[in-house]
């Protein structure tokens, strides 16, 4: 499948806007889990200076009725910054801000899983609990097939090499779930603070 000319134009236009000077301003993209519990939402706020810590980031609000998080009445929801990271897409000094969501009455939203996790972690803090996370993803080529694999199937000959080698070193994963599937594993640690 060929890439359309408009797709190339979009990249050129995007690059022009991404390279505009920002001055001292910083874009902070606030990210949260919506009312479905599966979708991510975000909105970006322009700040006058680079935030150095979570405390430097203001709370923000949004209309929860448009994100499946509230009814029409009392639909104000608040974003409470919980973690801040360098923005790998818009580059420094811009930030990605992970947020907890609370309702108009300051009670946690139903999909505020961080609040629930923090509460449980505090209950068992004396046991020094740790947990880790894995995120799988698949890279597809422009033709829609798994990237780097032939369109007529997987590279079967590699299994003869990888399976015995994996068994030899005691690996619990012999092959990816599907072609061109990769996994990011975040190390164990006391993550919620």
mmCIF file with all atom_site columns, C-alpha atoms in Angstrom:
data_model
loop_
_atom_site.group_PDB
_atom_site.id
_atom_site.type_symbol
_atom_site.label_atom_id
_atom_site.label_alt_id
_atom_site.label_comp_id
_atom_site.label_asym_id
_atom_site.label_entity_id
_atom_site.label_seq_id
_atom_site.pdbx_PDB_ins_code
_atom_site.Cartn_x
_atom_site.Cartn_y
_atom_site.Cartn_z
_atom_site.occupancy
_atom_site.B_iso_or_equiv
_atom_site.pdbx_formal_charge
_atom_site.auth_seq_id
_atom_site.auth_comp_id
_atom_site.auth_asym_id
_atom_site.auth_atom_id
_atom_site.pdbx_PDB_model_num
ATOM 1   C CA . UNK A 1 1   ? 0.000   0.000   0.000  1.00 0.00 ? 1   UNK A CA 1
ATOM 2   C CA . UNK A 1 2   ? 1.485   3.313   -1.067 1.00 0.00 ? 2   UNK A CA 1
ATOM 3   C CA . UNK A 1 3   ? 1.544   6.336   1.198  1.00 0.00 ? 3   UNK A CA 1
ATOM 4   C CA . UNK A 1 4   ? -0.691  9.129   -0.064 1.00 0.00 ? 4   UNK A CA 1
ATOM 5   C CA . UNK A 1 5   ? 0.686   12.546  -0.985 1.00 0.00 ? 5   UNK A CA 1
ATOM 6   C CA . UNK A 1 6   ? -1.548  14.163  1.631  1.00 0.00 ? 6   UNK A CA 1
ATOM 7   C CA . UNK A 1 7   ? 0.063   12.014  4.340  1.00 0.00 ? 7   UNK A CA 1
ATOM 8   C CA . UNK A 1 8   ? 3.470   13.380  3.346  1.00 0.00 ? 8   UNK A CA 1
ATOM 9   C CA . UNK A 1 9   ? 2.081   16.921  3.296  1.00 0.00 ? 9   UNK A CA 1
ATOM 10  C CA . UNK A 1 10  ? 0.654   16.404  6.786  1.00 0.00 ? 10  UNK A CA 1
ATOM 11  C CA . UNK A 1 11  ? 4.116   15.463  8.070  1.00 0.00 ? 11  UNK A CA 1
ATOM 12  C CA . UNK A 1 12  ? 5.683   18.569  6.515  1.00 0.00 ? 12  UNK A CA 1
ATOM 13  C CA . UNK A 1 13  ? 3.006   20.853  7.943  1.00 0.00 ? 13  UNK A CA 1
ATOM 14  C CA . UNK A 1 14  ? 3.248   19.196  11.362 1.00 0.00 ? 14  UNK A CA 1
ATOM 15  C CA . UNK A 1 15  ? 7.038   19.558  11.395 1.00 0.00 ? 15  UNK A CA 1
ATOM 16  C CA . UNK A 1 16  ? 6.722   23.285  10.626 1.00 0.00 ? 16  UNK A CA 1
ATOM 17  C CA . UNK A 1 17  ? 4.402   23.805  13.589 1.00 0.00 ? 17  UNK A CA 1
ATOM 18  C CA . UNK A 1 18  ? 6.459   21.589  15.902 1.00 0.00 ? 18  UNK A CA 1
ATOM 19  C CA . UNK A 1 19  ? 9.537   23.704  15.172 1.00 0.00 ? 19  UNK A CA 1
ATOM 20  C CA . UNK A 1 20  ? 7.934   27.083  15.944 1.00 0.00 ? 20  UNK A CA 1
ATOM 21  C CA . UNK A 1 21  ? 9.762   28.946  18.736 1.00 0.00 ? 21  UNK A CA 1
ATOM 22  C CA . UNK A 1 22  ? 8.031   28.733  22.125 1.00 0.00 ? 22  UNK A CA 1
ATOM 23  C CA . UNK A 1 23  ? 9.920   31.404  23.983 1.00 0.00 ? 23  UNK A CA 1
ATOM 24  C CA . UNK A 1 24  ? 9.745   30.710  27.719 1.00 0.00 ? 24  UNK A CA 1
ATOM 25  C CA . UNK A 1 25  ? 6.351   29.012  27.417 1.00 0.00 ? 25  UNK A CA 1
ATOM 26  C CA . UNK A 1 26  ? 5.920   25.328  28.193 1.00 0.00 ? 26  UNK A CA 1
ATOM 27  C CA . UNK A 1 27  ? 3.192   22.998  26.998 1.00 0.00 ? 27  UNK A CA 1
ATOM 28  C CA . UNK A 1 28  ? 1.966   20.585  29.664 1.00 0.00 ? 28  UNK A CA 1
ATOM 29  C CA . UNK A 1 29  ? -0.231  17.800  28.308 1.00 0.00 ? 29  UNK A CA 1
ATOM 30  C CA . UNK A 1 30  ? -2.570  16.585  31.066 1.00 0.00 ? 30  UNK A CA 1
ATOM 31  C CA . UNK A 1 31  ? -3.462  12.892  30.542 1.00 0.00 ? 31  UNK A CA 1
ATOM 32  C CA . UNK A 1 32  ? -6.161  10.878  32.323 1.00 0.00 ? 32  UNK A CA 1
ATOM 33  C CA . UNK A 1 33  ? -8.302  7.728   32.054 1.00 0.00 ? 33  UNK A CA 1
ATOM 34  C CA . UNK A 1 34  ? -11.831 8.432   30.830 1.00 0.00 ? 34  UNK A CA 1
ATOM 35  C CA . UNK A 1 35  ? -15.124 7.038   32.087 1.00 0.00 ? 35  UNK A CA 1
ATOM 36  C CA . UNK A 1 36  ? -14.881 3.853   30.015 1.00 0.00 ? 36  UNK A CA 1
ATOM 37  C CA . UNK A 1 37  ? -11.845 2.851   32.080 1.00 0.00 ? 37  UNK A CA 1
ATOM 38  C CA . UNK A 1 38  ? -9.992  2.030   28.878 1.00 0.00 ? 38  UNK A CA 1
ATOM 39  C CA . UNK A 1 39  ? -9.643  5.254   26.920 1.00 0.00 ? 39  UNK A CA 1
ATOM 40  C CA . UNK A 1 40  ? -7.090  7.972   27.512 1.00 0.00 ? 40  UNK A CA 1
ATOM 41  C CA . UNK A 1 41  ? -7.989  11.641  27.279 1.00 0.00 ? 41  UNK A CA 1
ATOM 42  C CA . UNK A 1 42  ? -5.706  14.628  27.202 1.00 0.00 ? 42  UNK A CA 1
ATOM 43  C CA . UNK A 1 43  ? -5.647  18.368  26.908 1.00 0.00 ? 43  UNK A CA 1
ATOM 44  C CA . UNK A 1 44  ? -2.724  20.736  26.789 1.00 0.00 ? 44  UNK A CA 1
ATOM 45  C CA . UNK A 1 45  ? -2.137  23.803  28.907 1.00 0.00 ? 45  UNK A CA 1
ATOM 46  C CA . UNK A 1 46  ? 0.420   26.520  28.152 1.00 0.00 ? 46  UNK A CA 1
ATOM 47  C CA . UNK A 1 47  ? 2.454   27.553  31.187 1.00 0.00 ? 47  UNK A CA 1
ATOM 48  C CA . UNK A 1 48  ? 4.616   30.664  31.584 1.00 0.00 ? 48  UNK A CA 1
ATOM 49  C CA . UNK A 1 49  ? 7.627   28.706  32.828 1.00 0.00 ? 49  UNK A CA 1
ATOM 50  C CA . UNK A 1 50  ? 8.936   25.159  33.108 1.00 0.00 ? 50  UNK A CA 1
ATOM 51  C CA . UNK A 1 51  ? 7.489   23.273  36.090 1.00 0.00 ? 51  UNK A CA 1
ATOM 52  C CA . UNK A 1 52  ? 10.204  21.672  38.217 1.00 0.00 ? 52  UNK A CA 1
ATOM 53  C CA . UNK A 1 53  ? 7.877   19.442  40.266 1.00 0.00 ? 53  UNK A CA 1
ATOM 54  C CA . UNK A 1 54  ? 4.246   18.330  40.512 1.00 0.00 ? 54  UNK A CA 1
ATOM 55  C CA . UNK A 1 55  ? 3.600   21.141  42.973 1.00 0.00 ? 55  UNK A CA 1
ATOM 56  C CA . UNK A 1 56  ? 4.334   23.660  40.186 1.00 0.00 ? 56  UNK A CA 1
ATOM 57  C CA . UNK A 1 57  ? 1.448   22.332  38.075 1.00 0.00 ? 57  UNK A CA 1
ATOM 58  C CA . UNK A 1 58  ? -2.022  23.787  38.624 1.00 0.00 ? 58  UNK A CA 1
ATOM 59  C CA . UNK A 1 59  ? -5.132  21.657  38.928 1.00 0.00 ? 59  UNK A CA 1
ATOM 60  C CA . UNK A 1 60  ? -7.378  21.855  35.893 1.00 0.00 ? 60  UNK A CA 1
ATOM 61  C CA . UNK A 1 61  ? -10.977 21.027  35.135 1.00 0.00 ? 61  UNK A CA 1
ATOM 62  C CA . UNK A 1 62  ? -13.069 19.594  32.314 1.00 0.00 ? 62  UNK A CA 1
ATOM 63  C CA . UNK A 1 63  ? -16.653 18.639  31.529 1.00 0.00 ? 63  UNK A CA 1
ATOM 64  C CA . UNK A 1 64  ? -17.065 15.004  32.584 1.00 0.00 ? 64  UNK A CA 1
ATOM 65  C CA . UNK A 1 65  ? -20.253 14.522  30.571 1.00 0.00 ? 65  UNK A CA 1
ATOM 66  C CA . UNK A 1 66  ? -18.188 14.492  27.368 1.00 0.00 ? 66  UNK A CA 1
ATOM 67  C CA . UNK A 1 67  ? -15.837 11.773  28.699 1.00 0.00 ? 67  UNK A CA 1
ATOM 68  C CA . UNK A 1 68  ? -18.447 9.388   30.186 1.00 0.00 ? 68  UNK A CA 1
ATOM 69  C CA . UNK A 1 69  ? -17.505 10.472  33.707 1.00 0.00 ? 69  UNK A CA 1
ATOM 70  C CA . UNK A 1 70  ? -20.613 12.327  34.852 1.00 0.00 ? 70  UNK A CA 1
ATOM 71  C CA . UNK A 1 71  ? -24.199 13.239  34.086 1.00 0.00 ? 71  UNK A CA 1
ATOM 72  C CA . UNK A 1 72  ? -25.152 16.640  32.696 1.00 0.00 ? 72  UNK A CA 1
ATOM 73  C CA . UNK A 1 73  ? -25.685 18.230  36.112 1.00 0.00 ? 73  UNK A CA 1
ATOM 74  C CA . UNK A 1 74  ? -22.595 18.748  38.260 1.00 0.00 ? 74  UNK A CA 1
ATOM 75  C CA . UNK A 1 75  ? -20.368 17.586  35.432 1.00 0.00 ? 75  UNK A CA 1
ATOM 76  C CA . UNK A 1 76  ? -17.263 19.473  36.573 1.00 0.00 ? 76  UNK A CA 1
ATOM 77  C CA . UNK A 1 77  ? -14.310 17.128  37.000 1.00 0.00 ? 77  UNK A CA 1
ATOM 78  C CA . UNK A 1 78  ? -10.852 18.096  38.222 1.00 0.00 ? 78  UNK A CA 1
ATOM 79  C CA . UNK A 1 79  ? -7.441  16.925  37.062 1.00 0.00 ? 79  UNK A CA 1
ATOM 80  C CA . UNK A 1 80  ? -4.947  16.489  39.889 1.00 0.00 ? 80  UNK A CA 1
ATOM 81  C CA . UNK A 1 81  ? -1.361  16.191  38.576 1.00 0.00 ? 81  UNK A CA 1
ATOM 82  C CA . UNK A 1 82  ? 0.253   13.007  39.933 1.00 0.00 ? 82  UNK A CA 1
ATOM 83  C CA . UNK A 1 83  ? 3.369   12.412  37.830 1.00 0.00 ? 83  UNK A CA 1
ATOM 84  C CA . UNK A 1 84  ? 5.320   14.518  35.359 1.00 0.00 ? 84  UNK A CA 1
ATOM 85  C CA . UNK A 1 85  ? 7.624   13.400  32.540 1.00 0.00 ? 85  UNK A CA 1
ATOM 86  C CA . UNK A 1 86  ? 9.628   15.006  29.767 1.00 0.00 ? 86  UNK A CA 1
ATOM 87  C CA . UNK A 1 87  ? 7.596   15.084  26.560 1.00 0.00 ? 87  UNK A CA 1
ATOM 88  C CA . UNK A 1 88  ? 9.397   12.854  24.031 1.00 0.00 ? 88  UNK A CA 1
ATOM 89  C CA . UNK A 1 89  ? 7.279   14.182  21.147 1.00 0.00 ? 89  UNK A CA 1
ATOM 90  C CA . UNK A 1 90  ? 7.333   17.943  21.654 1.00 0.00 ? 90  UNK A CA 1
ATOM 91  C CA . UNK A 1 91  ? 10.733  17.787  23.393 1.00 0.00 ? 91  UNK A CA 1
ATOM 92  C CA . UNK A 1 92  ? 12.070  19.802  26.329 1.00 0.00 ? 92  UNK A CA 1
ATOM 93  C CA . UNK A 1 93  ? 10.954  21.828  28.143 1.00 0.00 ? 93  UNK A CA 1
ATOM 94  C CA . UNK A 1 94  ? 7.424   20.469  27.405 1.00 0.00 ? 94  UNK A CA 1
ATOM 95  C CA . UNK A 1 95  ? 5.864   17.951  29.805 1.00 0.00 ? 95  UNK A CA 1
ATOM 96  C CA . UNK A 1 96  ? 3.477   14.998  29.937 1.00 0.00 ? 96  UNK A CA 1
ATOM 97  C CA . UNK A 1 97  ? 1.396   15.099  33.131 1.00 0.00 ? 97  UNK A CA 1
ATOM 98  C CA . UNK A 1 98  ? -0.425  11.989  34.379 1.00 0.00 ? 98  UNK A CA 1
ATOM 99  C CA . UNK A 1 99  ? -3.474  12.984  36.404 1.00 0.00 ? 99  UNK A CA 1
ATOM 100 C CA . UNK A 1 100 ? -5.953  11.644  38.901 1.00 0.00 ? 100 UNK A CA 1
ATOM 101 C CA . UNK A 1 101 ? -9.563  12.656  38.303 1.00 0.00 ? 101 UNK A CA 1
ATOM 102 C CA . UNK A 1 102 ? -11.880 13.840  41.063 1.00 0.00 ? 102 UNK A CA 1
ATOM 103 C CA . UNK A 1 103 ? -15.539 14.831  40.824 1.00 0.00 ? 103 UNK A CA 1
ATOM 104 C CA . UNK A 1 104 ? -17.089 18.223  41.554 1.00 0.00 ? 104 UNK A CA 1
ATOM 105 C CA . UNK A 1 105 ? -17.387 17.168  45.231 1.00 0.00 ? 105 UNK A CA 1
ATOM 106 C CA . UNK A 1 106 ? -13.648 16.238  45.314 1.00 0.00 ? 106 UNK A CA 1
ATOM 107 C CA . UNK A 1 107 ? -14.384 12.493  45.580 1.00 0.00 ? 107 UNK A CA 1
ATOM 108 C CA . UNK A 1 108 ? -12.349 10.230  43.259 1.00 0.00 ? 108 UNK A CA 1
ATOM 109 C CA . UNK A 1 109 ? -13.918 9.388   39.911 1.00 0.00 ? 109 UNK A CA 1
ATOM 110 C CA . UNK A 1 110 ? -14.885 5.734   39.414 1.00 0.00 ? 110 UNK A CA 1
ATOM 111 C CA . UNK A 1 111 ? -11.981 5.215   37.003 1.00 0.00 ? 111 UNK A CA 1
ATOM 112 C CA . UNK A 1 112 ? -9.425  6.858   39.297 1.00 0.00 ? 112 UNK A CA 1
ATOM 113 C CA . UNK A 1 113 ? -7.527  3.605   39.759 1.00 0.00 ? 113 UNK A CA 1
ATOM 114 C CA . UNK A 1 114 ? -4.424  5.336   41.096 1.00 0.00 ? 114 UNK A CA 1
ATOM 115 C CA . UNK A 1 115 ? -6.395  6.556   44.112 1.00 0.00 ? 115 UNK A CA 1
ATOM 116 C CA . UNK A 1 116 ? -7.570  2.990   44.839 1.00 0.00 ? 116 UNK A CA 1
ATOM 117 C CA . UNK A 1 117 ? -4.066  1.586   44.351 1.00 0.00 ? 117 UNK A CA 1
ATOM 118 C CA . UNK A 1 118 ? -2.506  4.195   46.625 1.00 0.00 ? 118 UNK A CA 1
ATOM 119 C CA . UNK A 1 119 ? -5.046  3.398   49.345 1.00 0.00 ? 119 UNK A CA 1
ATOM 120 C CA . UNK A 1 120 ? -4.254  -0.333  49.169 1.00 0.00 ? 120 UNK A CA 1
ATOM 121 C CA . UNK A 1 121 ? -0.502  0.304   49.083 1.00 0.00 ? 121 UNK A CA 1
ATOM 122 C CA . UNK A 1 122 ? -0.787  2.426   52.239 1.00 0.00 ? 122 UNK A CA 1
ATOM 123 C CA . UNK A 1 123 ? -2.619  -0.436  53.995 1.00 0.00 ? 123 UNK A CA 1
ATOM 124 C CA . UNK A 1 124 ? 0.250   -2.862  53.313 1.00 0.00 ? 124 UNK A CA 1
ATOM 125 C CA . UNK A 1 125 ? 3.128   -0.368  53.368 1.00 0.00 ? 125 UNK A CA 1
ATOM 126 C CA . UNK A 1 126 ? 4.745   -2.165  56.317 1.00 0.00 ? 126 UNK A CA 1
ATOM 127 C CA . UNK A 1 127 ? 5.299   -5.156  53.992 1.00 0.00 ? 127 UNK A CA 1
ATOM 128 C CA . UNK A 1 128 ? 7.206   -2.999  51.464 1.00 0.00 ? 128 UNK A CA 1
ATOM 129 C CA . UNK A 1 129 ? 5.162   -4.087  48.409 1.00 0.00 ? 129 UNK A CA 1
ATOM 130 C CA . UNK A 1 130 ? 6.547   -3.647  44.930 1.00 0.00 ? 130 UNK A CA 1
ATOM 131 C CA . UNK A 1 131 ? 5.008   -4.219  41.546 1.00 0.00 ? 131 UNK A CA 1
ATOM 132 C CA . UNK A 1 132 ? 6.061   -4.031  37.938 1.00 0.00 ? 132 UNK A CA 1
ATOM 133 C CA . UNK A 1 133 ? 4.331   -3.475  34.642 1.00 0.00 ? 133 UNK A CA 1
ATOM 134 C CA . UNK A 1 134 ? 4.544   -4.830  31.113 1.00 0.00 ? 134 UNK A CA 1
ATOM 135 C CA . UNK A 1 135 ? 3.116   -3.154  28.027 1.00 0.00 ? 135 UNK A CA 1
ATOM 136 C CA . UNK A 1 136 ? 2.908   -5.104  24.794 1.00 0.00 ? 136 UNK A CA 1
ATOM 137 C CA . UNK A 1 137 ? 2.641   -3.416  21.422 1.00 0.00 ? 137 UNK A CA 1
ATOM 138 C CA . UNK A 1 138 ? 2.698   -4.397  17.753 1.00 0.00 ? 138 UNK A CA 1
ATOM 139 C CA . UNK A 1 139 ? 4.391   -2.511  14.950 1.00 0.00 ? 139 UNK A CA 1
ATOM 140 C CA . UNK A 1 140 ? 2.671   -2.767  11.578 1.00 0.00 ? 140 UNK A CA 1
ATOM 141 C CA . UNK A 1 141 ? 4.126   -1.878  8.209  1.00 0.00 ? 141 UNK A CA 1
ATOM 142 C CA . UNK A 1 142 ? 2.384   0.486   5.814  1.00 0.00 ? 142 UNK A CA 1
ATOM 143 C CA . UNK A 1 143 ? 0.785   -2.573  4.159  1.00 0.00 ? 143 UNK A CA 1
ATOM 144 C CA . UNK A 1 144 ? -0.920  -3.555  7.426  1.00 0.00 ? 144 UNK A CA 1
ATOM 145 C CA . UNK A 1 145 ? 1.194   -6.676  7.980  1.00 0.00 ? 145 UNK A CA 1
ATOM 146 C CA . UNK A 1 146 ? 3.487   -7.108  10.999 1.00 0.00 ? 146 UNK A CA 1
ATOM 147 C CA . UNK A 1 147 ? 6.617   -5.012  10.420 1.00 0.00 ? 147 UNK A CA 1
ATOM 148 C CA . UNK A 1 148 ? 9.660   -6.994  9.282  1.00 0.00 ? 148 UNK A CA 1
ATOM 149 C CA . UNK A 1 149 ? 7.759   -10.213 8.584  1.00 0.00 ? 149 UNK A CA 1
ATOM 150 C CA . UNK A 1 150 ? 6.743   -11.656 5.216  1.00 0.00 ? 150 UNK A CA 1
ATOM 151 C CA . UNK A 1 151 ? 3.117   -11.053 4.231  1.00 0.00 ? 151 UNK A CA 1
ATOM 152 C CA . UNK A 1 152 ? 2.508   -14.800 3.819  1.00 0.00 ? 152 UNK A CA 1
ATOM 153 C CA . UNK A 1 153 ? 3.280   -15.806 7.413  1.00 0.00 ? 153 UNK A CA 1
ATOM 154 C CA . UNK A 1 154 ? 5.922   -15.917 10.117 1.00 0.00 ? 154 UNK A CA 1
ATOM 155 C CA . UNK A 1 155 ? 9.578   -16.877 9.952  1.00 0.00 ? 155 UNK A CA 1
ATOM 156 C CA . UNK A 1 156 ? 9.154   -20.529 11.002 1.00 0.00 ? 156 UNK A CA 1
ATOM 157 C CA . UNK A 1 157 ? 12.844  -21.394 10.650 1.00 0.00 ? 157 UNK A CA 1
ATOM 158 C CA . UNK A 1 158 ? 13.681  -19.031 13.535 1.00 0.00 ? 158 UNK A CA 1
ATOM 159 C CA . UNK A 1 159 ? 11.590  -21.116 15.941 1.00 0.00 ? 159 UNK A CA 1
ATOM 160 C CA . UNK A 1 160 ? 14.084  -23.989 15.633 1.00 0.00 ? 160 UNK A CA 1
ATOM 161 C CA . UNK A 1 161 ? 16.752  -21.663 16.988 1.00 0.00 ? 161 UNK A CA 1
ATOM 162 C CA . UNK A 1 162 ? 14.860  -19.571 19.533 1.00 0.00 ? 162 UNK A CA 1
ATOM 163 C CA . UNK A 1 163 ? 12.854  -22.287 21.294 1.00 0.00 ? 163 UNK A CA 1
ATOM 164 C CA . UNK A 1 164 ? 15.830  -24.478 22.340 1.00 0.00 ? 164 UNK A CA 1
ATOM 165 C CA . UNK A 1 165 ? 17.873  -21.379 23.216 1.00 0.00 ? 165 UNK A CA 1
ATOM 166 C CA . UNK A 1 166 ? 15.049  -20.044 25.372 1.00 0.00 ? 166 UNK A CA 1
ATOM 167 C CA . UNK A 1 167 ? 14.676  -23.375 27.154 1.00 0.00 ? 167 UNK A CA 1
ATOM 168 C CA . UNK A 1 168 ? 18.433  -23.506 27.758 1.00 0.00 ? 168 UNK A CA 1
ATOM 169 C CA . UNK A 1 169 ? 18.496  -20.150 29.573 1.00 0.00 ? 169 UNK A CA 1
ATOM 170 C CA . UNK A 1 170 ? 15.256  -20.802 31.461 1.00 0.00 ? 170 UNK A CA 1
ATOM 171 C CA . UNK A 1 171 ? 13.169  -18.144 29.762 1.00 0.00 ? 171 UNK A CA 1
ATOM 172 C CA . UNK A 1 172 ? 9.444   -18.369 30.366 1.00 0.00 ? 172 UNK A CA 1
ATOM 173 C CA . UNK A 1 173 ? 8.635   -16.733 27.038 1.00 0.00 ? 173 UNK A CA 1
ATOM 174 C CA . UNK A 1 174 ? 9.528   -18.721 23.974 1.00 0.00 ? 174 UNK A CA 1
ATOM 175 C CA . UNK A 1 175 ? 8.034   -16.607 21.245 1.00 0.00 ? 175 UNK A CA 1
ATOM 176 C CA . UNK A 1 176 ? 6.033   -13.431 20.891 1.00 0.00 ? 176 UNK A CA 1
ATOM 177 C CA . UNK A 1 177 ? 2.266   -13.613 21.110 1.00 0.00 ? 177 UNK A CA 1
ATOM 178 C CA . UNK A 1 178 ? 2.116   -12.669 17.460 1.00 0.00 ? 178 UNK A CA 1
ATOM 179 C CA . UNK A 1 179 ? 4.464   -11.516 14.750 1.00 0.00 ? 179 UNK A CA 1
ATOM 180 C CA . UNK A 1 180 ? 6.217   -8.201  15.389 1.00 0.00 ? 180 UNK A CA 1
ATOM 181 C CA . UNK A 1 181 ? 4.929   -7.951  18.950 1.00 0.00 ? 181 UNK A CA 1
ATOM 182 C CA . UNK A 1 182 ? 7.259   -6.303  21.414 1.00 0.00 ? 182 UNK A CA 1
ATOM 183 C CA . UNK A 1 183 ? 7.097   -5.637  25.106 1.00 0.00 ? 183 UNK A CA 1
ATOM 184 C CA . UNK A 1 184 ? 8.262   -2.845  27.360 1.00 0.00 ? 184 UNK A CA 1
ATOM 185 C CA . UNK A 1 185 ? 8.864   -3.994  30.921 1.00 0.00 ? 185 UNK A CA 1
ATOM 186 C CA . UNK A 1 186 ? 9.091   -1.404  33.654 1.00 0.00 ? 186 UNK A CA 1
ATOM 187 C CA . UNK A 1 187 ? 11.195  -2.579  36.550 1.00 0.00 ? 187 UNK A CA 1
ATOM 188 C CA . UNK A 1 188 ? 9.734   -3.455  39.894 1.00 0.00 ? 188 UNK A CA 1
ATOM 189 C CA . UNK A 1 189 ? 9.520   -0.757  42.491 1.00 0.00 ? 189 UNK A CA 1
ATOM 190 C CA . UNK A 1 190 ? 7.406   1.219   44.894 1.00 0.00 ? 190 UNK A CA 1
ATOM 191 C CA . UNK A 1 191 ? 5.642   3.127   42.160 1.00 0.00 ? 191 UNK A CA 1
ATOM 192 C CA . UNK A 1 192 ? 2.637   4.805   43.769 1.00 0.00 ? 192 UNK A CA 1
ATOM 193 C CA . UNK A 1 193 ? 3.604   7.544   46.176 1.00 0.00 ? 193 UNK A CA 1
#
